[in-house]
Short mmCIF file of C-alpha atoms and ligand atoms in Angstrom, two decimals:
data_model
loop_
_atom_site.label_atom_id
_atom_site.label_comp_id
_atom_site.label_asym_id
_atom_site.label_seq_id
_atom_site.Cartn_x
_atom_site.Cartn_y
_atom_site.Cartn_z
CA UNK Y 1 -6.67 -14.18 11.49
CA UNK Y 2 -6.13 -17.84 10.72
CA UNK Y 3 -6.73 -18.88 7.14
CA UNK Y 4 -7.69 -22.25 5.74
CA UNK Y 5 -8.32 -23.61 2.30
CA UNK Y 6 -11.14 -26.05 1.62
CA UNK Y 7 -11.69 -28.17 -1.48
CA UNK Y 8 -15.00 -29.52 -0.13
CA UNK Y 9 -18.40 -28.90 -1.74
CA UNK Y 10 -19.61 -25.52 -0.51
CA UNK Y 11 -23.12 -26.46 0.67
CA UNK Y 12 -21.74 -28.95 3.17
CA UNK Y 13 -19.25 -26.61 4.89
CA UNK Y 14 -20.21 -26.00 8.53
CA UNK Y 15 -19.51 -22.31 9.20
CA UNK Y 16 -20.87 -19.24 10.98
CA UNK Y 17 -21.19 -17.43 7.67
CA UNK Y 18 -20.80 -18.53 4.08
CA UNK Y 19 -20.16 -15.73 1.60
CA UNK Y 20 -20.95 -16.30 -2.08
CA UNK Y 21 -20.60 -13.90 -4.98
CA UNK Y 22 -23.28 -12.57 -7.27
CA UNK Y 23 -23.06 -10.59 -10.49
CA UNK Y 24 -25.25 -7.91 -11.95
CA UNK Y 25 -26.63 -9.00 -15.33
CA UNK Y 26 -28.27 -5.70 -16.22
CA UNK Y 27 -27.17 -4.40 -19.61
CA UNK Y 28 -27.67 -0.93 -21.07
CA UNK Y 29 -30.04 -2.31 -23.68
CA UNK Y 30 -32.11 -4.32 -21.26
CA UNK Y 31 -32.95 -1.45 -18.88
CA UNK Y 32 -36.66 -2.19 -18.94
CA UNK Y 33 -36.28 -5.94 -18.79
CA UNK Y 34 -34.66 -5.73 -15.30
CA UNK Y 35 -32.89 -9.10 -15.40
CA UNK Y 36 -32.12 -10.60 -12.01
CA UNK Y 37 -28.56 -10.98 -10.68
CA UNK Y 38 -26.99 -14.40 -10.87
CA UNK Y 39 -25.18 -16.28 -8.15
CA UNK Y 40 -21.62 -17.20 -9.12
CA UNK Y 41 -21.70 -20.74 -7.85
CA UNK Y 42 -22.40 -24.06 -9.50
CA UNK Y 43 -23.63 -25.48 -6.19
CA UNK Y 44 -27.35 -26.27 -6.59
CA UNK Y 45 -28.11 -26.21 -2.85
CA UNK Y 46 -26.58 -22.75 -2.41
CA UNK Y 47 -28.44 -21.59 -5.52
CA UNK Y 48 -31.70 -22.81 -4.02
CA UNK Y 49 -31.02 -21.13 -0.66
CA UNK Y 50 -30.45 -17.77 -2.37
CA UNK Y 51 -33.18 -18.04 -4.98
CA UNK Y 52 -35.88 -16.29 -2.93
CA UNK Y 53 -34.00 -13.10 -2.23
CA UNK Y 54 -32.55 -12.91 -5.73
CA UNK Y 55 -36.03 -13.17 -7.25
CA UNK Y 56 -37.29 -10.14 -5.34
CA UNK Y 57 -35.09 -7.87 -7.47
CA UNK Y 58 -34.25 -5.89 -4.32
CA UNK Y 59 -30.68 -7.01 -4.56
CA UNK Y 60 -28.71 -6.16 -7.71
CA UNK Y 61 -25.27 -7.71 -7.27
CA UNK Y 62 -23.52 -4.38 -7.63
CA UNK Y 63 -19.88 -4.13 -6.55
CA UNK Y 64 -19.63 -4.87 -2.82
CA UNK Y 65 -23.42 -4.80 -2.37
CA UNK Y 66 -24.43 -7.27 0.34
CA UNK Y 67 -27.52 -9.11 1.58
CA UNK Y 68 -27.56 -11.53 4.52
CA UNK Y 69 -29.80 -14.56 5.02
CA UNK Y 70 -30.10 -16.26 8.40
CA UNK Y 71 -30.58 -20.02 8.73
CA UNK Y 72 -30.52 -20.64 4.99
CA UNK Y 73 -32.41 -23.80 4.05
CA UNK Y 74 -30.58 -26.83 2.74
CA UNK Y 75 -26.98 -25.80 3.45
CA UNK Y 76 -24.74 -26.35 6.46
CA UNK Y 77 -23.78 -22.68 7.02
CA UNK Y 78 -25.57 -20.70 9.76
CA UNK Y 79 -25.72 -17.58 7.59
CA UNK Y 80 -25.46 -16.92 3.88
CA UNK Y 81 -24.00 -13.59 2.76
CA UNK Y 82 -24.30 -12.64 -0.88
CA UNK Y 83 -21.59 -10.21 -2.02
CA UNK Y 84 -21.85 -8.37 -5.33
CA UNK Y 85 -19.00 -8.52 -7.80
CA UNK Y 86 -20.48 -5.91 -10.15
CA UNK Y 87 -21.36 -6.39 -13.80
CA UNK Y 88 -21.18 -9.96 -15.06
CA UNK Y 89 -18.08 -10.63 -17.12
CA UNK Y 90 -16.13 -7.61 -15.86
CA UNK Y 91 -14.63 -8.98 -12.63
CA UNK Y 92 -10.94 -8.23 -12.12
CA UNK Y 93 -8.43 -9.49 -9.62
CA UNK Y 94 -9.12 -6.34 -7.68
CA UNK Y 95 -12.91 -6.70 -7.60
CA UNK Y 96 -12.43 -10.18 -6.09
CA UNK Y 97 -10.03 -8.63 -3.55
CA UNK Y 98 -12.64 -6.06 -2.59
CA UNK Y 99 -15.45 -8.62 -2.38
CA UNK Y 100 -13.46 -10.76 0.06
CA UNK Y 101 -12.68 -7.68 2.13
CA UNK Y 102 -16.36 -6.79 2.12
CA UNK Y 103 -17.32 -10.23 3.46
CA UNK Y 104 -14.79 -9.95 6.29
CA UNK Y 105 -15.79 -6.40 7.17
CA UNK Y 106 -19.45 -7.40 7.13
CA UNK Y 107 -18.75 -10.10 9.71
CA UNK Y 108 -16.50 -8.17 12.10
CA UNK Y 109 -18.87 -5.68 13.75
CA UNK Y 110 -21.57 -8.38 14.01
CA UNK Y 111 -19.37 -10.58 16.18
CA UNK Y 112 -19.14 -13.28 13.51
CA UNK Y 113 -15.71 -14.79 14.04
CA UNK Y 114 -15.65 -17.33 11.28
CA UNK Y 115 -16.10 -16.64 7.57
CA UNK Y 116 -16.10 -19.05 4.64
CA UNK Y 117 -15.68 -17.37 1.29
CA UNK Y 118 -16.68 -19.32 -1.81
CA UNK Y 119 -14.74 -18.45 -4.95
CA UNK Y 120 -16.75 -17.90 -8.13
CA UNK Y 121 -17.38 -20.89 -10.31
CA UNK Y 122 -15.03 -21.04 -13.28
CA UNK Y 123 -17.95 -22.49 -15.28
CA UNK Y 124 -19.61 -19.04 -15.19
CA UNK Y 125 -18.39 -16.10 -17.29
CA UNK Y 126 -17.78 -13.76 -14.36
CA UNK Y 127 -14.53 -12.34 -15.74
CA UNK Y 128 -12.38 -12.26 -18.80
CA UNK Y 129 -10.39 -15.31 -17.90
CA UNK Y 130 -9.12 -14.94 -14.33
CA UNK Y 131 -7.50 -18.21 -13.30
CA UNK Y 132 -8.39 -20.12 -10.15
CA UNK Y 133 -4.98 -19.26 -8.72
CA UNK Y 134 -5.47 -15.55 -9.39
CA UNK Y 135 -8.86 -15.33 -7.69
CA UNK Y 136 -7.49 -17.38 -4.79
CA UNK Y 137 -4.63 -14.98 -4.24
CA UNK Y 138 -6.91 -11.95 -4.61
CA UNK Y 139 -9.46 -13.27 -2.10
CA UNK Y 140 -6.83 -14.00 0.55
CA UNK Y 141 -5.23 -10.57 0.11
CA UNK Y 142 -8.63 -8.91 0.34
CA UNK Y 143 -9.53 -10.86 3.48
CA UNK Y 144 -6.39 -9.67 5.27
CA UNK Y 145 -6.90 -6.10 4.16
CA UNK Y 146 -10.52 -6.25 5.35
CA UNK Y 147 -9.56 -7.69 8.71
CA UNK Y 148 -7.44 -4.67 9.69
CA UNK Y 149 -8.87 -2.00 11.98
CA UNK Y 150 -7.07 1.06 13.24
CA UNK Y 151 -8.45 1.19 16.80
CA UNK Y 152 -5.39 -0.43 18.40
CA UNK Y 153 -5.35 1.85 21.45
CA UNK Y 154 -9.04 1.46 22.37
CA UNK Y 155 -9.47 -0.24 25.74
CA UNK Y 156 -12.36 -2.21 24.32
CA UNK Y 157 -11.65 -2.72 20.66
CA UNK Y 158 -14.87 -2.38 18.74
CA UNK Y 159 -14.11 -4.76 15.91
CA UNK Y 160 -12.34 -7.89 16.98
CA UNK Y 161 -10.36 -9.74 14.37
CA UNK Y 162 -11.87 -12.62 12.41
CA UNK Y 163 -10.62 -15.90 13.90
CA UNK Y 164 -10.83 -18.16 10.86
CA UNK Y 165 -11.20 -17.28 7.21
CA UNK Y 166 -11.81 -20.34 5.06
CA UNK Y 167 -11.48 -20.09 1.34
CA UNK Y 168 -13.74 -22.57 -0.45
CA UNK Y 169 -12.07 -23.16 -3.79
CA UNK Y 170 -13.90 -26.22 -5.16
CA UNK Y 171 -15.94 -24.21 -7.64
CA UNK Y 172 -13.04 -22.32 -9.12
CA UNK Y 173 -10.99 -25.29 -10.27
CA UNK Y 174 -11.49 -25.55 -14.01
CA UNK Y 175 -9.84 -28.95 -14.14
CA UNK Y 176 -9.99 -30.45 -10.65
CA UNK Y 177 -6.64 -32.10 -11.20
CA UNK Y 178 -3.57 -32.02 -8.99
CA UNK Y 179 -1.67 -29.50 -11.12
CA UNK Y 180 -4.26 -26.79 -10.66
CA UNK Y 181 -4.69 -27.71 -7.04
CA UNK Y 182 -0.98 -27.08 -6.43
CA UNK Y 183 -1.15 -23.71 -8.21
CA UNK Y 184 -4.15 -22.70 -6.10
CA UNK Y 185 -2.39 -23.75 -2.89
CA UNK Y 186 0.67 -21.71 -3.83
CA UNK Y 187 -1.50 -18.70 -4.66
CA UNK Y 188 -3.22 -19.08 -1.29
CA UNK Y 189 0.11 -18.88 0.54
CA UNK Y 190 1.23 -15.96 -1.63
CA UNK Y 191 -1.96 -14.01 -0.94
CA UNK Y 192 -1.39 -14.40 2.79
CA UNK Y 193 2.18 -13.08 2.58
CA UNK Y 194 1.10 -10.07 0.56
CA UNK Y 195 -1.97 -9.27 2.68
CA UNK Y 196 0.03 -9.56 5.90
CA UNK Y 197 2.84 -7.42 4.50
CA UNK Y 198 0.39 -4.69 3.55
CA UNK Y 199 -1.05 -4.87 7.08
CA UNK Y 200 2.45 -4.71 8.55
CA UNK Y 201 2.93 -1.41 6.72
CA UNK Y 202 -0.51 -0.20 7.84
CA UNK Y 203 0.21 -1.00 11.48
CA UNK Y 204 3.35 1.17 11.33
CA UNK Y 205 1.51 4.03 9.61
CA UNK Y 206 -1.21 3.90 12.24
CA UNK Y 207 1.18 4.46 15.15
CA UNK Y 208 1.17 7.96 16.63
CA UNK Y 209 4.35 10.00 16.68
CA UNK Y 210 5.01 9.40 20.37
CA UNK Y 211 4.81 5.63 19.93
CA UNK Y 212 6.81 5.49 16.71
CA UNK Y 213 9.87 7.73 16.75
CA UNK Y 214 12.56 7.33 14.09
CA UNK Y 215 14.51 5.12 16.51
CA UNK Y 216 11.49 2.90 17.13
CA UNK Y 217 10.75 2.68 13.40
CA UNK Y 218 14.34 1.48 13.01
CA UNK Y 219 13.80 -1.16 15.71
CA UNK Y 220 10.57 -2.36 14.10
CA UNK Y 221 12.27 -2.60 10.71
CA UNK Y 222 15.19 -4.53 12.22
CA UNK Y 223 12.88 -6.96 14.04
CA UNK Y 224 10.96 -7.60 10.83
CA UNK Y 225 14.19 -8.05 8.86
CA UNK Y 226 15.44 -10.58 11.38
CA UNK Y 227 12.17 -12.47 11.29
CA UNK Y 228 12.06 -12.84 7.51
CA UNK Y 229 15.80 -13.16 6.91
CA UNK Y 230 16.78 -9.80 5.40
CA UNK Y 231 20.13 -8.13 5.96
CA UNK Y 232 19.74 -4.89 7.89
CA UNK Y 233 21.55 -1.88 9.34
CA UNK Y 234 20.10 1.04 11.26
CA UNK Y 235 22.28 4.13 11.57
CA UNK Y 236 21.81 7.51 13.21
CA UNK Y 237 23.25 11.02 13.41
CA UNK Y 238 26.93 10.05 13.35
CA UNK Y 239 26.55 8.06 10.13
CA UNK Y 240 24.57 10.90 8.53
CA UNK Y 241 27.54 13.19 9.22
CA UNK Y 242 29.99 10.60 7.97
CA UNK Y 243 28.07 10.21 4.70
CA UNK Y 244 27.69 14.01 4.47
CA UNK Y 245 23.90 13.69 4.31
CA UNK Y 246 23.39 17.39 4.93
CA UNK Y 247 19.85 17.47 3.53
CA UNK Y 248 18.56 14.53 5.58
CA UNK Y 249 20.33 15.69 8.73
CA UNK Y 250 18.95 19.23 8.40
CA UNK Y 251 15.41 17.93 8.84
CA UNK Y 252 16.32 16.04 12.00
CA UNK Y 253 18.31 18.86 13.59
CA UNK Y 254 15.30 20.49 15.23
CA UNK Y 255 14.25 17.42 17.17
CA UNK Y 256 15.71 15.76 20.26
CA UNK Y 257 14.69 12.47 18.61
CA UNK Y 258 17.67 11.24 16.58
CA UNK Y 259 17.12 10.33 12.93
CA UNK Y 260 17.28 6.74 11.67
CA UNK Y 261 18.83 5.67 8.39
CA UNK Y 262 17.31 2.24 7.82
CA UNK Y 263 18.92 -0.04 5.25
CA UNK Y 264 17.51 -3.47 4.37
CA UNK Y 265 19.13 -5.91 1.95
CA UNK Y 266 17.62 -8.79 0.03
CA UNK Y 267 20.37 -10.86 -1.59
CA UNK Y 268 18.98 -14.02 -3.17
CA UNK Y 269 21.41 -16.91 -3.47
CA UNK Y 270 23.02 -17.32 -6.85
CA UNK Y 271 22.05 -13.84 -8.06
CA UNK Y 272 25.27 -11.86 -8.10
CA UNK Y 273 24.59 -9.88 -11.26
CA UNK Y 274 21.81 -8.09 -13.06
CA UNK Y 275 19.77 -5.22 -11.75
CA UNK Y 276 19.94 -4.04 -8.15
CA UNK Y 277 16.65 -2.40 -7.28
CA UNK Y 278 16.71 0.44 -4.76
CA UNK Y 279 13.56 1.15 -2.73
CA UNK Y 280 13.64 4.52 -0.99
CA UNK Y 281 11.03 5.70 1.53
CA UNK Y 282 10.14 8.94 3.29
CA UNK Y 283 10.00 8.18 7.00
CA UNK Y 284 8.95 11.41 8.70
CA UNK Y 285 7.45 10.04 11.92
CA UNK Y 286 5.87 13.42 12.58
CA UNK Y 287 5.77 16.50 10.39
CA UNK Y 288 4.98 19.72 12.24
CA UNK Y 289 6.35 21.69 9.30
CA UNK Y 290 9.32 22.85 11.38
CA UNK Y 291 9.87 26.61 11.64
CA UNK Y 292 7.48 27.00 8.67
CA UNK Y 293 4.97 25.45 11.05
CA UNK Y 294 1.71 23.93 9.87
CA UNK Y 295 -1.69 25.17 11.09
CA UNK Y 296 -3.19 23.22 14.02
CA UNK Y 297 -6.14 21.90 12.01
CA UNK Y 298 -5.41 18.33 10.90
CA UNK Y 299 -1.82 18.45 12.08
CA UNK Y 300 -2.44 15.20 14.00
CA UNK Y 301 -2.61 13.48 10.61
CA UNK Y 302 1.07 14.15 10.11
CA UNK Y 303 1.85 11.00 12.09
CA UNK Y 304 1.35 9.20 8.77
CA UNK Y 305 4.12 11.12 7.04
CA UNK Y 306 6.19 7.93 7.20
CA UNK Y 307 3.73 5.98 5.02
CA UNK Y 308 6.16 5.87 2.08
CA UNK Y 309 8.86 4.38 4.28
CA UNK Y 310 6.37 1.91 5.75
CA UNK Y 311 5.28 0.88 2.24
CA UNK Y 312 8.88 0.07 1.35
CA UNK Y 313 9.32 -1.92 4.56
CA UNK Y 314 6.11 -3.84 3.81
CA UNK Y 315 7.28 -4.53 0.26
CA UNK Y 316 10.66 -5.78 1.59
CA UNK Y 317 8.86 -8.14 3.97
CA UNK Y 318 6.91 -9.65 1.07
CA UNK Y 319 10.04 -9.78 -1.10
CA UNK Y 320 11.96 -11.68 1.58
CA UNK Y 321 9.18 -14.26 1.82
CA UNK Y 322 8.35 -14.59 -1.89
CA UNK Y 323 12.01 -14.69 -2.95
CA UNK Y 324 12.12 -13.17 -6.44
CA UNK Y 325 15.40 -13.67 -8.30
CA UNK Y 326 16.62 -10.08 -8.16
CA UNK Y 327 18.68 -8.14 -5.64
CA UNK Y 328 16.86 -5.41 -3.71
CA UNK Y 329 17.92 -2.85 -1.13
CA UNK Y 330 15.70 -0.48 0.80
CA UNK Y 331 16.72 2.87 2.27
CA UNK Y 332 14.24 4.52 4.63
CA UNK Y 333 15.09 8.00 5.89
CA UNK Y 334 13.36 8.52 9.21
CA UNK Y 335 13.29 11.80 11.12
CA UNK Y 336 10.95 14.05 13.07
CA UNK Y 337 10.39 17.52 11.59
CA UNK Y 338 10.17 19.89 14.57
CA UNK Y 339 10.50 23.61 15.25
CA UNK Y 340 13.00 24.46 17.98
CA UNK Y 341 16.04 26.57 18.75
CA UNK Y 342 18.16 24.07 16.87
CA UNK Y 343 15.82 23.67 13.90
CA UNK Y 344 16.85 24.73 10.42
CA UNK Y 345 15.52 28.08 9.23
CA UNK Y 346 14.17 29.40 5.96
CA UNK Y 347 17.14 30.81 4.08
CA UNK Y 348 19.57 28.22 5.41
CA UNK Y 349 21.70 26.51 2.79
CA UNK Y 350 22.35 22.78 3.11
CA UNK Y 351 24.82 20.63 1.22
CA UNK Y 352 23.30 17.34 0.15
CA UNK Y 353 25.25 14.07 0.02
CA UNK Y 354 25.53 14.46 -3.75
CA UNK Y 355 27.33 17.79 -3.26
CA UNK Y 356 24.44 19.92 -4.52
CA UNK Y 357 23.59 22.91 -2.36
CA UNK Y 358 19.96 23.48 -1.37
CA UNK Y 359 18.45 26.76 -0.25
CA UNK Y 360 15.70 26.09 2.26
CA UNK Y 361 12.70 28.26 1.41
CA UNK Y 362 10.15 26.35 3.44
CA UNK Y 363 11.10 23.91 6.21
CA UNK Y 364 7.79 22.12 5.60
CA UNK Y 365 9.11 20.84 2.27
CA UNK Y 366 11.20 18.34 4.26
CA UNK Y 367 10.31 15.08 2.56
CA UNK Y 368 12.27 15.95 -0.57
CA UNK Y 369 15.28 16.79 1.61
CA UNK Y 370 15.46 13.41 3.31
CA UNK Y 371 14.72 11.61 0.02
CA UNK Y 372 17.45 13.55 -1.81
CA UNK Y 373 20.07 11.89 0.37
CA UNK Y 374 18.19 8.57 0.43
CA UNK Y 375 18.27 8.43 -3.38
CA UNK Y 376 21.94 9.40 -3.50
CA UNK Y 377 22.78 6.75 -0.91
CA UNK Y 378 20.84 4.02 -2.73
CA UNK Y 379 22.78 4.88 -5.90
CA UNK Y 380 26.06 4.80 -3.97
CA UNK Y 381 25.11 1.34 -2.70
CA UNK Y 382 24.86 0.26 -6.33
CA UNK Y 383 21.17 0.60 -7.17
CA UNK Y 384 20.66 0.39 -10.93
CA UNK Y 385 16.93 1.20 -10.74
CA UNK Y 386 15.12 3.28 -8.14
CA UNK Y 387 11.61 3.58 -6.81
CA UNK Y 388 10.63 5.91 -3.99
CA UNK Y 389 7.40 6.38 -2.10
CA UNK Y 390 6.47 9.44 -0.08
CA UNK Y 391 3.58 11.42 1.34
CA UNK Y 392 5.28 14.30 -0.40
CA UNK Y 393 2.82 17.03 -1.35
CA UNK Y 394 -0.64 18.33 -0.58
CA UNK Y 395 -0.66 19.32 -4.25
CA UNK Y 396 -1.02 15.70 -5.33
CA UNK Y 397 -4.43 15.61 -3.64
CA UNK Y 398 -5.41 18.81 -5.40
CA UNK Y 399 -4.52 17.19 -8.72
CA UNK Y 400 -5.80 13.65 -8.24
CA UNK Y 401 -8.01 13.61 -5.17
CA UNK Y 402 -8.10 10.70 -2.76
CA UNK Y 403 -8.85 7.92 -5.22
CA UNK Y 404 -5.63 8.01 -7.23
CA UNK Y 405 -1.99 8.44 -6.28
CA UNK Y 406 0.65 10.18 -8.37
CA UNK Y 407 3.55 8.57 -10.18
CA UNK Y 408 6.52 10.17 -11.96
CA UNK Y 409 9.36 8.63 -13.90
CA UNK Y 410 12.43 9.54 -15.94
CA UNK Y 411 12.39 6.18 -17.72
CA UNK Y 412 9.61 4.75 -19.88
CA UNK Y 413 10.88 1.17 -19.63
CA UNK Y 414 10.87 1.20 -15.83
CA UNK Y 415 7.50 2.93 -15.82
CA UNK Y 416 6.11 0.39 -18.30
CA UNK Y 417 6.93 -2.34 -15.84
CA UNK Y 418 5.26 -0.34 -13.10
CA UNK Y 419 2.09 -0.01 -15.17
CA UNK Y 420 2.01 -3.76 -15.67
CA UNK Y 421 2.46 -4.16 -11.92
CA UNK Y 422 -0.65 -2.01 -11.35
CA UNK Y 423 -2.84 -4.48 -13.26
CA UNK Y 424 -1.94 -7.07 -10.64
CA UNK Y 425 -1.80 -4.87 -7.54
CA UNK Y 426 -5.10 -3.11 -8.25
CA UNK Y 427 -3.63 0.10 -6.81
CA UNK Y 428 -4.51 3.29 -8.66
CA UNK Y 429 -1.63 5.50 -9.79
CA UNK Y 430 -1.61 8.10 -12.55
CA UNK Y 431 1.54 9.36 -14.26
CA UNK Y 432 2.23 13.09 -14.08
CA UNK Y 433 4.97 15.07 -15.79
CA UNK Y 434 8.52 15.96 -14.87
CA UNK Y 435 10.58 18.33 -16.99
CA UNK Y 436 12.81 21.35 -17.41
CA UNK Y 437 9.90 23.75 -16.97
CA UNK Y 438 9.66 22.56 -13.35
CA UNK Y 439 13.43 22.51 -12.90
CA UNK Y 440 13.46 26.22 -13.85
CA UNK Y 441 11.22 26.94 -10.86
CA UNK Y 442 13.63 25.51 -8.28
CA UNK Y 443 16.77 27.36 -9.36
CA UNK Y 444 18.23 29.21 -6.39
CA UNK Y 445 19.90 32.64 -6.40
CA UNK Y 446 22.34 31.63 -3.68
CA UNK Y 447 22.90 27.92 -4.35
CA UNK Y 448 22.15 25.15 -6.83
CA UNK Y 449 18.48 24.57 -6.07
CA UNK Y 450 15.81 25.62 -3.61
CA UNK Y 451 13.34 23.32 -1.90
CA UNK Y 452 10.11 24.93 -3.14
CA UNK Y 453 9.06 26.46 -6.44
CA UNK Y 454 5.65 28.00 -5.95
CA UNK Y 455 2.16 26.65 -5.66
CA UNK Y 456 1.22 25.65 -9.19
CA UNK Y 457 2.17 22.14 -10.16
CA UNK Y 458 3.52 21.51 -6.68
CA UNK Y 459 3.63 17.73 -7.04
CA UNK Y 460 5.65 17.94 -10.27
CA UNK Y 461 7.99 20.52 -8.74
CA UNK Y 462 8.65 18.22 -5.79
CA UNK Y 463 9.20 15.29 -8.16
CA UNK Y 464 11.60 17.36 -10.28
CA UNK Y 465 13.51 18.21 -7.10
CA UNK Y 466 13.98 14.47 -6.49
CA UNK Y 467 14.95 14.02 -10.14
CA UNK Y 468 18.03 16.18 -9.40
CA UNK Y 469 19.22 13.37 -7.12
CA UNK Y 470 18.01 10.31 -9.05
CA UNK Y 471 19.76 11.92 -12.05
CA UNK Y 472 19.82 9.49 -14.96
CA UNK Y 473 19.29 6.28 -12.98
CA UNK Y 474 15.92 4.82 -14.09
CA UNK Y 475 13.61 5.96 -11.33
CA UNK Y 476 9.96 6.03 -10.33
CA UNK Y 477 8.57 8.38 -7.70
CA UNK Y 478 5.26 7.67 -5.98
CA UNK Y 479 3.48 10.57 -4.27
CA UNK Y 480 0.97 8.94 -1.91
CA UNK Y 481 0.07 11.97 0.22
CA UNK Y 482 -3.59 11.87 -0.84
CA UNK Y 483 -4.05 8.10 -0.62
CA UNK Y 484 -2.03 6.86 2.35
CA UNK Y 485 -4.93 7.48 4.73
CA UNK Y 486 -8.49 6.29 4.03
CA UNK Y 487 -10.62 9.23 5.24
CA UNK Y 488 -13.96 7.46 4.95
CA UNK Y 489 -14.46 3.77 5.51
CA UNK Y 490 -15.37 1.62 2.52
CA UNK Y 491 -17.15 -1.76 2.55
CA UNK Y 492 -13.80 -3.54 2.09
CA UNK Y 493 -11.35 -1.34 4.00
CA UNK Y 494 -11.42 0.47 7.32
CA UNK Y 495 -10.89 4.16 7.84
CA UNK Y 496 -7.19 4.67 8.54
CA UNK Y 497 -3.91 3.69 6.92
CA UNK Y 498 -4.35 2.23 3.42
CA UNK Y 499 -1.00 0.51 2.93
CA UNK Y 500 -0.84 1.86 -0.63
CA UNK Y 501 2.44 1.23 -2.41
CA UNK Y 502 3.26 -2.16 -0.88
CA UNK Y 503 1.62 -4.30 -3.56
CA UNK Y 504 2.66 -2.23 -6.59
CA UNK Y 505 6.27 -1.95 -5.45
CA UNK Y 506 6.36 -5.69 -4.83
CA UNK Y 507 4.98 -6.51 -8.29
CA UNK Y 508 7.36 -4.03 -9.91
CA UNK Y 509 10.28 -5.77 -8.20
CA UNK Y 510 9.01 -9.18 -9.26
CA UNK Y 511 8.90 -8.02 -12.89
CA UNK Y 512 12.72 -7.77 -13.03
N1 LIG R 1 3.94 15.79 4.57
C1 LIG R 1 3.57 16.92 3.79
C2 LIG R 1 2.61 16.57 2.65
C3 LIG R 1 1.27 16.02 3.05
C4 LIG R 1 0.16 16.84 3.06
C5 LIG R 1 1.11 14.69 3.33
C6 LIG R 1 -1.06 16.33 3.39
C7 LIG R 1 -0.12 14.17 3.65
C8 LIG R 1 -1.21 15.00 3.68
C9 LIG R 1 4.81 17.57 3.19
O1 LIG R 1 5.95 17.46 3.97
C10 LIG R 1 4.53 19.02 3.06
O2 LIG R 1 4.34 19.65 4.05
N2 LIG R 1 4.49 19.51 1.82
C11 LIG R 1 4.22 20.88 1.57
C12 LIG R 1 5.20 21.37 0.54
C13 LIG R 1 5.17 22.86 0.34
C14 LIG R 1 5.72 23.56 1.55
C15 LIG R 1 5.97 23.19 -0.88
C16 LIG R 1 2.79 21.01 1.05
O3 LIG R 1 2.34 20.13 0.31
O4 LIG R 1 2.11 21.94 1.45
MN1 LIG R 2 6.13 18.94 5.42
ZN1 LIG R 3 6.05 15.84 5.20
#
C-alpha cells in the first residue's frame, strides 16, 4: 500500500472513494428528539453531498458504522463513504485508527484500489483535544492495519491490497501554518513505520509451522535487522549448551528442528548510559504440547505460539526506524515443542541458566521454560528493565476473554509507564496479580520449582514462574494468548493475527 498526504481541499480530490467521518449526536436526555449525526468536515460541498442520507436518520454515525454513496453530487470523488466515529466529543486516537481501518476494509473486497481518507475538522468538537498530528498518525496506522489480510497462500487472493491511501489533512490543521504542517508530516511518516511494523509481526504470526521453523524465524529477524540497521545474532543448540540454558533447550530437544536464540540490539549513538531495556519474546513456532500432547481440536492454531516473539521483533523494527534515545535489546527464544523419543518427559528435572532446577510436570507448559532462560540472558546482557510477551496460558482467556490481554509486573513505576503507553497504543491490557500465594503453588518436592501449579489462577501462576527469573529487575509480562489471533473479523481488522503488543511495547520503550 502506497500512502500519500494531501493538503488540498477535500471536495476537489479526484479519487475512487472519499471517506469522511461522522459523529453520533444522540444524548441520553434527547432520546426522543433523535438528533441527526453530523459530518466531521468543514467542507461545504462534502456536507451537501452527504446531507440527503444523513437526513433520513437511517445512519447514526456509530463507531465504524458505514454508508456508501455512489456518484456524489458536487465533489470530485467517484464514491463517498461515511464512517462513524461514535459519540460526538468522545473520539480517541484509537477510534480514529479504527475508522481508517474500516474505510480501507470497506474498499478492499469491492475492488476499490484507491482510498482518500479525510481527517476530522479541528473546528468541530469531535474529541477532547486530539491534535492534527495525533489523528494523522492514528489514521495512517489504522489504514495499514486494515490493509492486512491473512490469505497469503490462496492461489487467488480474495482481498487485494489497497494501492494508494491518501490522507486528506486540510481540515485538521488548526492553524494552517508551516509549523503544524511539519508536525503533521512527521506524524504521517511515524504512523507508516508503526503500522508496517505491526504488519511485519502479523505476517510472521500468520506463517504455518512448516513455513516458519525456529531457523527461518531467525533468518527473517536477521533480514529485518539488516534492513533497518539493528545489530543481530542468531544462535542455536551449541550456544544454548554453552550458556547452560537447560530450560530453553529442554523444549527444543524433542524436535529435529534446531532452536534459535535471536538477539537484536539497538544502540543509539551517544547513548552509552541510562536504562537498557530488554524485550523478551516467546517464539514457539509450533506447540503440540510435547509428550503432554494437546487434543487435535484447534491444535492448528498453535502455529501462532510465537506471537510474543513476533511482537518484540515488530517493536524492534519500529524502534530502529523511530530512533528513541534509549538502548534496547531483544531476546527471542524460538523452538518447536514436539513429542518424540528424544522429547523431555513429565518428571524430568531441568537446570535453568540461572541455576534454578525445574521439575517438569507438564511438557505443554513450555513457554515459561524458554522465557525463563530468555529473561536470565537479557539480564546477563545488562538489561535494567524487562518486558516479555507470550501466548503463555489458556487461563488468560478464561479470565479476560478475547478483548483484553493480561499484564503483570513486579514494579509499579515500570507498569505506570506501560499504562501511559496504552493510552497511545490503544491496545487493551489489564493488570493481574503476582504474589507469594502463587509462588507457593509451584514449589517442587524434588527441585526448586515445578512448571505448573494447578488450574486455578493459571495465568498468575505462569507469571509468578517467570518472576522467579526476572527476580527484582523491574519487569512487565504480557500474556497475549487470548488476543494474538482475531477469531472473528471486525470492520477494521481481518480475522487472523492481531499484532498485539507491538505498539504498546514501542510506546513503553519511547517513554524511557
Ligand atoms: N501455547 C499455550 C497457551 C495457549 C493456549 C496459547 C491457547 C494460545 C491459545 C501454552 O504453551 C500452553 O499450552 N499452556 C498450558 C499451560 C498448562 C499446561 C499449565 C495451558 O494454558 O493449558
Ligand atoms: Mn504449551
Ligand atoms: Zn505454548
